[in-house]
PDB file of C-alpha atoms in Angstrom:
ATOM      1  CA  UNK Z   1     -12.201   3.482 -23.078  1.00 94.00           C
ATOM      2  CA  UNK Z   2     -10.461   2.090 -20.147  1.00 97.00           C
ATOM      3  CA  UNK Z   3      -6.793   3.984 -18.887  1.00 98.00           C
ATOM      4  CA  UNK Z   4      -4.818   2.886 -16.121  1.00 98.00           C
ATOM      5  CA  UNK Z   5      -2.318   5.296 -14.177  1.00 98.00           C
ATOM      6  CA  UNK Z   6       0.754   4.100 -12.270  1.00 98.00           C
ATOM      7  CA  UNK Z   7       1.641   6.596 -10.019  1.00 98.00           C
ATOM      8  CA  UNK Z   8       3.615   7.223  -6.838  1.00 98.00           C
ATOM      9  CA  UNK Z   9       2.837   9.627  -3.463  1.00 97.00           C
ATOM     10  CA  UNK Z  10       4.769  10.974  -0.618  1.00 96.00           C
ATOM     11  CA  UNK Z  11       1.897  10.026   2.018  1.00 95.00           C
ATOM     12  CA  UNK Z  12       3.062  12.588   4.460  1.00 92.00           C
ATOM     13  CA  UNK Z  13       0.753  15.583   3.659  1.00 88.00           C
ATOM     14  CA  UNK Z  14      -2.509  13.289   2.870  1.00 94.00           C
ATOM     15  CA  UNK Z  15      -5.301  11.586   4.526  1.00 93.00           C
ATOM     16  CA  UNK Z  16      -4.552   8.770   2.670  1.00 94.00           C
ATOM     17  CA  UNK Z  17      -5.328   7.626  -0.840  1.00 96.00           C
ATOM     18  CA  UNK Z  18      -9.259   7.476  -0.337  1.00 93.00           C
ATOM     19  CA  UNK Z  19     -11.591  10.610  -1.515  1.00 92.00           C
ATOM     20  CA  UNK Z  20     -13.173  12.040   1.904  1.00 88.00           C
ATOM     21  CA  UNK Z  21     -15.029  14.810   3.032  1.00 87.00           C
ATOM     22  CA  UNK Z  22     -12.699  17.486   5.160  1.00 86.00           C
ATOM     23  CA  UNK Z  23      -9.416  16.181   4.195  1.00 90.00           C
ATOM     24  CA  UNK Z  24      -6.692  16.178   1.542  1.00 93.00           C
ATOM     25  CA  UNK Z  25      -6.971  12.811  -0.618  1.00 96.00           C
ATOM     26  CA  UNK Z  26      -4.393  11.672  -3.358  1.00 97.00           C
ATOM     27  CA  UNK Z  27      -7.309  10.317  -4.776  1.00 97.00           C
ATOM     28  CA  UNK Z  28      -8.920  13.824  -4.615  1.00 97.00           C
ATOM     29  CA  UNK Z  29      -6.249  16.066  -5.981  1.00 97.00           C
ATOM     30  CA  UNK Z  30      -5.709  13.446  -8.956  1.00 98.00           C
ATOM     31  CA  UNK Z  31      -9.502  13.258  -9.835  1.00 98.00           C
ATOM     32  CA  UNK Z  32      -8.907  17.049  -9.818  1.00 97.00           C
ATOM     33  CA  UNK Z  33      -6.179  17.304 -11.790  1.00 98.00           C
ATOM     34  CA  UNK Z  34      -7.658  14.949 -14.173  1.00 98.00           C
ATOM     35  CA  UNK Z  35     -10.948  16.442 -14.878  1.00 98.00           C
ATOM     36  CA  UNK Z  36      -9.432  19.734 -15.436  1.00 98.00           C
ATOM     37  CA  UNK Z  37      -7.560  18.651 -18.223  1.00 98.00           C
ATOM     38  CA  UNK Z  38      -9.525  16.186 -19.819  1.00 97.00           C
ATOM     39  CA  UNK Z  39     -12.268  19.266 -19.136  1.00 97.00           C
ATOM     40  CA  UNK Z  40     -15.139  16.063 -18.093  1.00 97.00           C
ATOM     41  CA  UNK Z  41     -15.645  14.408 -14.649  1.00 97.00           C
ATOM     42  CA  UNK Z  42     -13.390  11.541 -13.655  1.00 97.00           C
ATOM     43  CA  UNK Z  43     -14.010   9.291 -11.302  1.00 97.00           C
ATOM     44  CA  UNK Z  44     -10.625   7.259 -10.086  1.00 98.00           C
ATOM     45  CA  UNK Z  45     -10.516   3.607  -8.767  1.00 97.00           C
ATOM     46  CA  UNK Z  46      -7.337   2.493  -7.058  1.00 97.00           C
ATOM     47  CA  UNK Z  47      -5.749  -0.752  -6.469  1.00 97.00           C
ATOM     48  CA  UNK Z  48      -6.021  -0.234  -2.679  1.00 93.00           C
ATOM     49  CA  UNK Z  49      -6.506   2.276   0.055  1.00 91.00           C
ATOM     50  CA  UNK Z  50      -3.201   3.756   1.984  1.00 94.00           C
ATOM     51  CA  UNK Z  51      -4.239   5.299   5.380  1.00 92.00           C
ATOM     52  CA  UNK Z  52      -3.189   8.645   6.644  1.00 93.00           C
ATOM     53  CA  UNK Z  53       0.820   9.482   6.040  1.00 94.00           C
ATOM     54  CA  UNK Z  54       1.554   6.039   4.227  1.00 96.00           C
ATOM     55  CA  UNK Z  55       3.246   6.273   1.299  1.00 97.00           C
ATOM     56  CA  UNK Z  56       3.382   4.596  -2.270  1.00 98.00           C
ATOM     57  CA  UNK Z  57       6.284   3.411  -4.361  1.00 97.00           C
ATOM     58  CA  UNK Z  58       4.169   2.185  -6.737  1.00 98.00           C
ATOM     59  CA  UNK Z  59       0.320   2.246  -6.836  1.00 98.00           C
ATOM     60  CA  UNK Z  60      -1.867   2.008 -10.119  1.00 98.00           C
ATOM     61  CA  UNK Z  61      -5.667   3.609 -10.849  1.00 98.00           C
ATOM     62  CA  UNK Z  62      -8.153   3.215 -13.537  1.00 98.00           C
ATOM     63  CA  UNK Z  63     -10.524   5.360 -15.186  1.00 98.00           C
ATOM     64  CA  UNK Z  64     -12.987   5.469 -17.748  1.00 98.00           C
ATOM     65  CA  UNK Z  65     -13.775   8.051 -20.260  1.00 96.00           C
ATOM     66  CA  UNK Z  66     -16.004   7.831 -23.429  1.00 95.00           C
ATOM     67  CA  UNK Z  67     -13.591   8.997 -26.202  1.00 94.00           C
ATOM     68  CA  UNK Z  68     -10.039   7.836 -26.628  1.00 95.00           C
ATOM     69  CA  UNK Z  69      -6.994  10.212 -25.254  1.00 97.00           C
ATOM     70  CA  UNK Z  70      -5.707  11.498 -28.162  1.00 94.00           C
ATOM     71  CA  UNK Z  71      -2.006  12.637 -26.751  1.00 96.00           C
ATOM     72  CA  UNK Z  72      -1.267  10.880 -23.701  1.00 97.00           C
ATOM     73  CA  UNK Z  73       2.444  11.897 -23.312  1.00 97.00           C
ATOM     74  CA  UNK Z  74       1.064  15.416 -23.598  1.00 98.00           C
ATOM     75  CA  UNK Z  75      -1.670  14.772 -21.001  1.00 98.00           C
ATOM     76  CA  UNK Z  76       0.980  12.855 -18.663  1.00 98.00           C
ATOM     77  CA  UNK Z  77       3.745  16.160 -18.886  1.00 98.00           C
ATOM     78  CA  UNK Z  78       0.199  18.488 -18.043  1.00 98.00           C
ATOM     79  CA  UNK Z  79      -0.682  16.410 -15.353  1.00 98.00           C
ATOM     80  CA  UNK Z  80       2.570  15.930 -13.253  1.00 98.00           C
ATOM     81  CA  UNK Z  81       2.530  19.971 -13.802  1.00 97.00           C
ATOM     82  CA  UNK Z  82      -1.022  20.611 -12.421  1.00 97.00           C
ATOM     83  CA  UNK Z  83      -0.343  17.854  -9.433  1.00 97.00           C
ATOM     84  CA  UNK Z  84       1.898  18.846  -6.179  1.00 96.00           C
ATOM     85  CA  UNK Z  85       5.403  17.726  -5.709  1.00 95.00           C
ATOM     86  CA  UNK Z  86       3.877  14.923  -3.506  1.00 96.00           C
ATOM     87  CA  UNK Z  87       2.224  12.767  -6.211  1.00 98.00           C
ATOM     88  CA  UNK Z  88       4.482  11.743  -9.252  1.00 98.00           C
ATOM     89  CA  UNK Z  89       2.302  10.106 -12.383  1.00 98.00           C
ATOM     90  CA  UNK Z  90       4.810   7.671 -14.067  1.00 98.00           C
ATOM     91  CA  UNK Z  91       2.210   5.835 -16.971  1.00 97.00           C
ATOM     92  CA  UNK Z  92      -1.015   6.698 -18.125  1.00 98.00           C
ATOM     93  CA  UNK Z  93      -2.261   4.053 -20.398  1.00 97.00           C
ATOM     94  CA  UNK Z  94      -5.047   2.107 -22.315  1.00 97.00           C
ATOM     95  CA  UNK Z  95      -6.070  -0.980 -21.176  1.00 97.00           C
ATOM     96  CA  UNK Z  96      -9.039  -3.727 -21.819  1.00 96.00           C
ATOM     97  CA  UNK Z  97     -12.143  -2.810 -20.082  1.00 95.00           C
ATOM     98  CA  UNK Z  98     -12.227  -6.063 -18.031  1.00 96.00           C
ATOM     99  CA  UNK Z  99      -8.914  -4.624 -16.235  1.00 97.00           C
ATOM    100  CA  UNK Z 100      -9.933  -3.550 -12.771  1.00 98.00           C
ATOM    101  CA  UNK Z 101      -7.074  -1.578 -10.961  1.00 98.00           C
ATOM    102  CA  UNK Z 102      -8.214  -3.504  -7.734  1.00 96.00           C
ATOM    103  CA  UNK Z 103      -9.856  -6.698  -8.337  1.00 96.00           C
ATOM    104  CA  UNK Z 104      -7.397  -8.206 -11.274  1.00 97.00           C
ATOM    105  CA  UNK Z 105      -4.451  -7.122  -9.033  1.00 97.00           C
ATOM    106  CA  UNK Z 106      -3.006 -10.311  -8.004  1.00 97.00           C
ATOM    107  CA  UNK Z 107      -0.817  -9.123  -5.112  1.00 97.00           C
ATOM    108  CA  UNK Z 108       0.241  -6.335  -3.000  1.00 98.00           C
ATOM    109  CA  UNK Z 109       3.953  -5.363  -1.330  1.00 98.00           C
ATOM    110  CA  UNK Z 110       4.665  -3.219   1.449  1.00 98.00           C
ATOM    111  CA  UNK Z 111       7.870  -2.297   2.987  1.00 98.00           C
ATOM    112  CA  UNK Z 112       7.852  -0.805   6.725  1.00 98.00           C
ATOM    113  CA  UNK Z 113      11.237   0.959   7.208  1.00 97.00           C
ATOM    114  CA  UNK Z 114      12.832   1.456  11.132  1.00 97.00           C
ATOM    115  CA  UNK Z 115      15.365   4.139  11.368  1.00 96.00           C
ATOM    116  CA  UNK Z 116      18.177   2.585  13.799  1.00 93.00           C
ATOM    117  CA  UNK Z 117      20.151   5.352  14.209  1.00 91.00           C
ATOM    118  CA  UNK Z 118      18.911   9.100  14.354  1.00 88.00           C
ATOM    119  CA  UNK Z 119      18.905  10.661  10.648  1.00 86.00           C
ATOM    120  CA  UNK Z 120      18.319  13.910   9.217  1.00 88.00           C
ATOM    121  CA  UNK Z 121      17.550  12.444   5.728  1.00 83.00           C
ATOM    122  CA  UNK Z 122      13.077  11.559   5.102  1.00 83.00           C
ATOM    123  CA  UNK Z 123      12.781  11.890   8.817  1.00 84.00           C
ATOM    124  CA  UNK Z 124       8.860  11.670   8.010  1.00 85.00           C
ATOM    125  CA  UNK Z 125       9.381   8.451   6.127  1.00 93.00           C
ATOM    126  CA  UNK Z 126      10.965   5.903   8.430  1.00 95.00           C
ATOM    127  CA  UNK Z 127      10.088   4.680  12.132  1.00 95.00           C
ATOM    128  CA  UNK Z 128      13.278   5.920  14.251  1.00 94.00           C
ATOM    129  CA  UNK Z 129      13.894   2.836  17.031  1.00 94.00           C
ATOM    130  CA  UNK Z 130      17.003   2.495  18.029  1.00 91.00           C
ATOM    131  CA  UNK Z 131      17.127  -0.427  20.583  1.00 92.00           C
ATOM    132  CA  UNK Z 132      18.479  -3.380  20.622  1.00 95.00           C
ATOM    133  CA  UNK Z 133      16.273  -6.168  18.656  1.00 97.00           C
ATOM    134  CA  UNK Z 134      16.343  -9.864  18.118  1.00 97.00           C
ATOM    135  CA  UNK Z 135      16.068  -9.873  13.997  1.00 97.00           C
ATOM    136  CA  UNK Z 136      16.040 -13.713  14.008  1.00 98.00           C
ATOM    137  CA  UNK Z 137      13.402 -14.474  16.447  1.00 98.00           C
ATOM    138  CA  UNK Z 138      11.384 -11.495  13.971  1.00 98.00           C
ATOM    139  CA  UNK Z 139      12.386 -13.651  11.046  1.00 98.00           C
ATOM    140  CA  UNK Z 140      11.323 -16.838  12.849  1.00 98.00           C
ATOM    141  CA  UNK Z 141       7.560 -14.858  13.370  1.00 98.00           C
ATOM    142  CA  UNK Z 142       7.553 -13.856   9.610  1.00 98.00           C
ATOM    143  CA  UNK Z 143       7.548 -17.294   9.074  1.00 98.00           C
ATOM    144  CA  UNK Z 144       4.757 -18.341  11.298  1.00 98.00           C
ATOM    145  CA  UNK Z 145       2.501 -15.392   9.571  1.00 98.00           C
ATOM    146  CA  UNK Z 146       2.821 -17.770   5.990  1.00 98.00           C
ATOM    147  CA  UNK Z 147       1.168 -20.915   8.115  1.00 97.00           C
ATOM    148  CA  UNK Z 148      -2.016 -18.587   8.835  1.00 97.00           C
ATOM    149  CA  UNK Z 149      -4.876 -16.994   6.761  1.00 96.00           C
ATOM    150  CA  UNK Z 150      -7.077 -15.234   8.733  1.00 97.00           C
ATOM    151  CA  UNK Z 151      -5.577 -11.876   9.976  1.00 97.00           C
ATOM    152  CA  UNK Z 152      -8.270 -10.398  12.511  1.00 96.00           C
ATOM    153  CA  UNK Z 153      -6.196  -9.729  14.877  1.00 97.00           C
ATOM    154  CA  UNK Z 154      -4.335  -7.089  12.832  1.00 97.00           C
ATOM    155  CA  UNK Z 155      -7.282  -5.443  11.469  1.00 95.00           C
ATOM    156  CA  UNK Z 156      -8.768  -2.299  12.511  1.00 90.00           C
ATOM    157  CA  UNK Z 157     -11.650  -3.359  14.421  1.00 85.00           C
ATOM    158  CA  UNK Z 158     -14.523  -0.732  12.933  1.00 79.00           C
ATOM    159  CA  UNK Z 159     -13.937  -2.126   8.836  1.00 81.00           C
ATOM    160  CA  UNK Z 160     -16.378  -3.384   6.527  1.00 79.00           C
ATOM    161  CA  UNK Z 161     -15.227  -6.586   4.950  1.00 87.00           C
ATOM    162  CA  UNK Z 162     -16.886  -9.527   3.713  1.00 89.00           C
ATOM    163  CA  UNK Z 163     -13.640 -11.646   5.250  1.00 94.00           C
ATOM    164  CA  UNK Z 164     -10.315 -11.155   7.342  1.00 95.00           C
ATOM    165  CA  UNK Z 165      -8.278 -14.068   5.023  1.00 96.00           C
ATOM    166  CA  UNK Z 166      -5.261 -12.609   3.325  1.00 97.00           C
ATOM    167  CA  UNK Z 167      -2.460 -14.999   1.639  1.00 97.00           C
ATOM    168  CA  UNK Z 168       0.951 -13.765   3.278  1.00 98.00           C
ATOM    169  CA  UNK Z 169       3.558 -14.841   0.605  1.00 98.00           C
ATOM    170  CA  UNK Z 170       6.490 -12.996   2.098  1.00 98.00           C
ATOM    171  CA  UNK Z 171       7.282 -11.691   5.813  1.00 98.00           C
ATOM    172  CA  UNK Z 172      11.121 -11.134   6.281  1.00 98.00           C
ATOM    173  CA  UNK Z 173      13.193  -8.268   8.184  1.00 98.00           C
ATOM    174  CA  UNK Z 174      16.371  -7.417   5.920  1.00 98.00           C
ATOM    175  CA  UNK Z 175      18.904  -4.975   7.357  1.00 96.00           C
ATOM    176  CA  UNK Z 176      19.366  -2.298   4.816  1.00 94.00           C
ATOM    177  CA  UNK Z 177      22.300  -0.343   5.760  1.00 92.00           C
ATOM    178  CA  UNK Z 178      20.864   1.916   8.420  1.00 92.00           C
ATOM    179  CA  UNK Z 179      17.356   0.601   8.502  1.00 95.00           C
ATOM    180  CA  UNK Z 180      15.790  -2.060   9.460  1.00 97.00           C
ATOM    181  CA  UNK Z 181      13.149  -3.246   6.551  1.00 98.00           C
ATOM    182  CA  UNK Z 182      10.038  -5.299   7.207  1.00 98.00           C
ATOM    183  CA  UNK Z 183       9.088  -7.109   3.319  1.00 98.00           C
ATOM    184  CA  UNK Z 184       5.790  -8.510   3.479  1.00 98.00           C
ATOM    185  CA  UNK Z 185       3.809  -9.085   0.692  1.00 98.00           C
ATOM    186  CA  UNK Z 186      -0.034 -11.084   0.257  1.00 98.00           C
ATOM    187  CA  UNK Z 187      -2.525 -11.376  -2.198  1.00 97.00           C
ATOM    188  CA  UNK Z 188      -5.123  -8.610  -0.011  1.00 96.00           C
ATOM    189  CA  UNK Z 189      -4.684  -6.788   3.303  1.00 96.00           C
ATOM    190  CA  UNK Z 190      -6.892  -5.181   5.772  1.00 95.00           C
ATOM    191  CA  UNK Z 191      -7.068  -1.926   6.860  1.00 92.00           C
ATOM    192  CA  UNK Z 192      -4.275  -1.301   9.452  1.00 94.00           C
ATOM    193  CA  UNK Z 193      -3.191  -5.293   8.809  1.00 96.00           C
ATOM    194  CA  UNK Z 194       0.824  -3.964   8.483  1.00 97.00           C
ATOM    195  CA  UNK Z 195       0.756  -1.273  10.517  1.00 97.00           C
ATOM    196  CA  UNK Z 196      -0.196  -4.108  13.571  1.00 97.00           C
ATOM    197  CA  UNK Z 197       2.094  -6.624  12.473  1.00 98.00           C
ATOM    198  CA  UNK Z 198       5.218  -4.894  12.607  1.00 98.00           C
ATOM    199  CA  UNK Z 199       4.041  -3.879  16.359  1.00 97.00           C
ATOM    200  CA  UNK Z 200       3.525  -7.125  17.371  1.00 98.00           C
ATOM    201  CA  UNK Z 201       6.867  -8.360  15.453  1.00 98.00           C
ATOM    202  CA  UNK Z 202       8.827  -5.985  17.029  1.00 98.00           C
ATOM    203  CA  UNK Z 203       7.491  -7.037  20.680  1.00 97.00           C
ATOM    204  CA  UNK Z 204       8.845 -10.481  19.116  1.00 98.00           C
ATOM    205  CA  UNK Z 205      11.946  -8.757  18.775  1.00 98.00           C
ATOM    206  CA  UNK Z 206      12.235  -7.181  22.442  1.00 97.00           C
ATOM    207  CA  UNK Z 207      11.316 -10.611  23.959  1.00 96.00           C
ATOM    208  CA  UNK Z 208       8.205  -9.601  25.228  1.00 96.00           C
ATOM    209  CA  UNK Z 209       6.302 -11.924  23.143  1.00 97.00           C
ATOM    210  CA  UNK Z 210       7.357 -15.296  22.571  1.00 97.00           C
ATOM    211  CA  UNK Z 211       6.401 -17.133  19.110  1.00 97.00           C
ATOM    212  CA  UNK Z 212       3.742 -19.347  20.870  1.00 97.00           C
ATOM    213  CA  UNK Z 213       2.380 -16.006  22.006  1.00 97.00           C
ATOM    214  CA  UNK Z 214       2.444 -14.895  18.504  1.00 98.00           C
ATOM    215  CA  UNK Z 215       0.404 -17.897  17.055  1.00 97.00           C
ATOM    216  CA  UNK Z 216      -1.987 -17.630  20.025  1.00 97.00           C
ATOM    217  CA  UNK Z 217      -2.678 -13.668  18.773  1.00 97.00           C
ATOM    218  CA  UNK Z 218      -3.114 -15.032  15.590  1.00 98.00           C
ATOM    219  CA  UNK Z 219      -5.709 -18.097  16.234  1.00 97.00           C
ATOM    220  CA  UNK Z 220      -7.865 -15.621  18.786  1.00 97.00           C
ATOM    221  CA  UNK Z 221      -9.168 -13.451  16.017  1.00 96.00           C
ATOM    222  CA  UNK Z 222      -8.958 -10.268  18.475  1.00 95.00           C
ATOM    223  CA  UNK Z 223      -7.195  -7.010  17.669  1.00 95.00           C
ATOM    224  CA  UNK Z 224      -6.777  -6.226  21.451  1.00 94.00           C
ATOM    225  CA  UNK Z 225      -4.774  -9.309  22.014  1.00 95.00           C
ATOM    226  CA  UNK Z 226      -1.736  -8.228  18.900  1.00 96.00           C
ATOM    227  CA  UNK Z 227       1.012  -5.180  20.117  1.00 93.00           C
ATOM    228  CA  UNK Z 228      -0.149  -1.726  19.134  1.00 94.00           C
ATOM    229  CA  UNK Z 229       0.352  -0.399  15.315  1.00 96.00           C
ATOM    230  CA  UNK Z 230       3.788   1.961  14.499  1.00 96.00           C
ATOM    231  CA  UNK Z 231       3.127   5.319  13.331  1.00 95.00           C
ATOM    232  CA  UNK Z 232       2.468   5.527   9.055  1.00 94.00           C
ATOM    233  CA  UNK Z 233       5.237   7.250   8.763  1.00 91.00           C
ATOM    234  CA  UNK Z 234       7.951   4.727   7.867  1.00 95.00           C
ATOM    235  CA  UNK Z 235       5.119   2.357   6.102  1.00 97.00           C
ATOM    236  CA  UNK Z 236       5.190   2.244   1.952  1.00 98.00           C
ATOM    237  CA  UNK Z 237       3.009   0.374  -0.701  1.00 98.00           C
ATOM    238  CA  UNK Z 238       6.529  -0.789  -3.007  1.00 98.00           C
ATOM    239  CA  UNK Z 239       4.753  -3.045  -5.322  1.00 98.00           C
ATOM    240  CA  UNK Z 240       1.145  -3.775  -7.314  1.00 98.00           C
ATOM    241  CA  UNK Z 241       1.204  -7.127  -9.208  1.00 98.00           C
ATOM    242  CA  UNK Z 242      -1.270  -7.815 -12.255  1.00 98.00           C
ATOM    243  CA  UNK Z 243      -1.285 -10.918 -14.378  1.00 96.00           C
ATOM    244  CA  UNK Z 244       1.214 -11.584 -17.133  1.00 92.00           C
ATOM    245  CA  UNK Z 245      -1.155 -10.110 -19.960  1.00 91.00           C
ATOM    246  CA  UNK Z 246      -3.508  -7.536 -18.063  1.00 93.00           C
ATOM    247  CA  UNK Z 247      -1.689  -4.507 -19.564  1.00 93.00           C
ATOM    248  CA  UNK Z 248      -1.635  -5.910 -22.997  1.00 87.00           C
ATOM    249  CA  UNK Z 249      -3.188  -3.192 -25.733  1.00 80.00           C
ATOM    250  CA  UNK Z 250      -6.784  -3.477 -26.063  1.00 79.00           C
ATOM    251  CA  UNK Z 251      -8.224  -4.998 -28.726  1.00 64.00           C
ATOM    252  CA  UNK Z 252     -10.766  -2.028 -30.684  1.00 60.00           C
ATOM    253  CA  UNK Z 253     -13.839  -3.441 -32.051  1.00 50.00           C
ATOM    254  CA  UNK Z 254     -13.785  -2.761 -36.398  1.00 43.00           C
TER     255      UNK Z 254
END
């Protein structure tokens, strides 16, 4: 049996989602949880790695187990009493055993939040900045992100993967009361990948990089040549997509 967990973390008191020696994981403390109350070993796949202090709106995890769950509203109540205040479990569910939390996920969405005025309020969970920005000429560089494909130039430079192509489907700055939102959203993204875009955006935005600058980051495949990343702190994983019928009940062999 295949179950699938949608779940969301406060990233500020973990090493990210990823189990790792030496350091608090949400992946960790859930596995944890988990196994306790199942009383077996469970081994956790996510949809995606968050790095150090990023947070997740939304984020979804499979596991499988050789007998069926026999109350999961029970298990879910246990569970979100056995976990810290930081991780909230919203759905625990079954699901076909072709469903892979990472590799059927169709897209991901991440929102980068700027403070622009000092706040009291989730000080750990926004980016506070406070001078003056040109939004359009950041809205004119979202756009030129959706003309490219390869993204090496945001990447962390020591990262094992096969290739640096993500789909960008959405890069727009909204003004959200207060804040100042980056929306980007893509079918993959490397490690670091938003993190370095909103630094180089933002140099967009204080006219120290023109948008023929920009492009010229983007075609030279170098992660020196793009701005430097923003803290993780303002930086959250909103949205998981999955296709139309993934989540439909699995069908039990007679």
């Amino acid at each position: 049996m295949r179950y699938m967990i949608e779940l969301a973390y406060n990233g500020s008191g973990y090493n990210g989602w990823q189990r790792q020696p030496n350091a608090v994981s949400v992946q960790e403390e859930l596995e944890k949880g988990l196994s306790l109350l199942l009383r077996e070993p469970i081994n956790l796949i996510g949809s995606g790695r968050t790095d150090t202090g990023v947070h997740a709106a939304q984020q979804f995890a499979h596991f499988d187990r050789e007998a069926p769950i026999e109350d999961i509203p029970f298990l879910l109540f246990k569970l979100n009493h056995v976990l810290s205040q930081g991780i909230a479990v919203y759905r625990i569910f079954p699901v076909a055993d072709t469903v892979h939390a990472r590799f059927t996920a169709t897209s991901r969405k991440y929102e980068y939040h700027i403070a622009r005025r000092k706040t009291p309020f989730r000080p750990a969970m926004v980016y506070p900045l406070d001078m003056p920005l040109d939004i359009e000429a950041m809205n004119e560089a979202g756009k030129i992100l959706l003309q490219h494909e390869d993204f090496q130039s945001f990447s962390l430079v020591k990262t094992q993967v096969k290739t640096f192509r993500c789909r960008i489907t959405e890069a727009r700055w909204v003004e959200e009361g207060t804040e100042l939102v980056f929306h980007v959203r893509a079918d993959r993204f490397l490690r670091g990948m938003v993190r370095a875009l909103v630094g180089t955006l933002l140099e967009v935005g204080r006219n120290r990089l023109s948008l023929a600058e920009l492009e010229e980051i983007i075609l030279a495949k170098d992660r020196r040549k793009a701005g430097r990343a923003v803290p993780p702190d303002g930086l959250f994983l909103m949205e998981v997509t999955y296709p139309e019928n993934a989540f439909s009940p699995p069908v039990c062999a007679s």
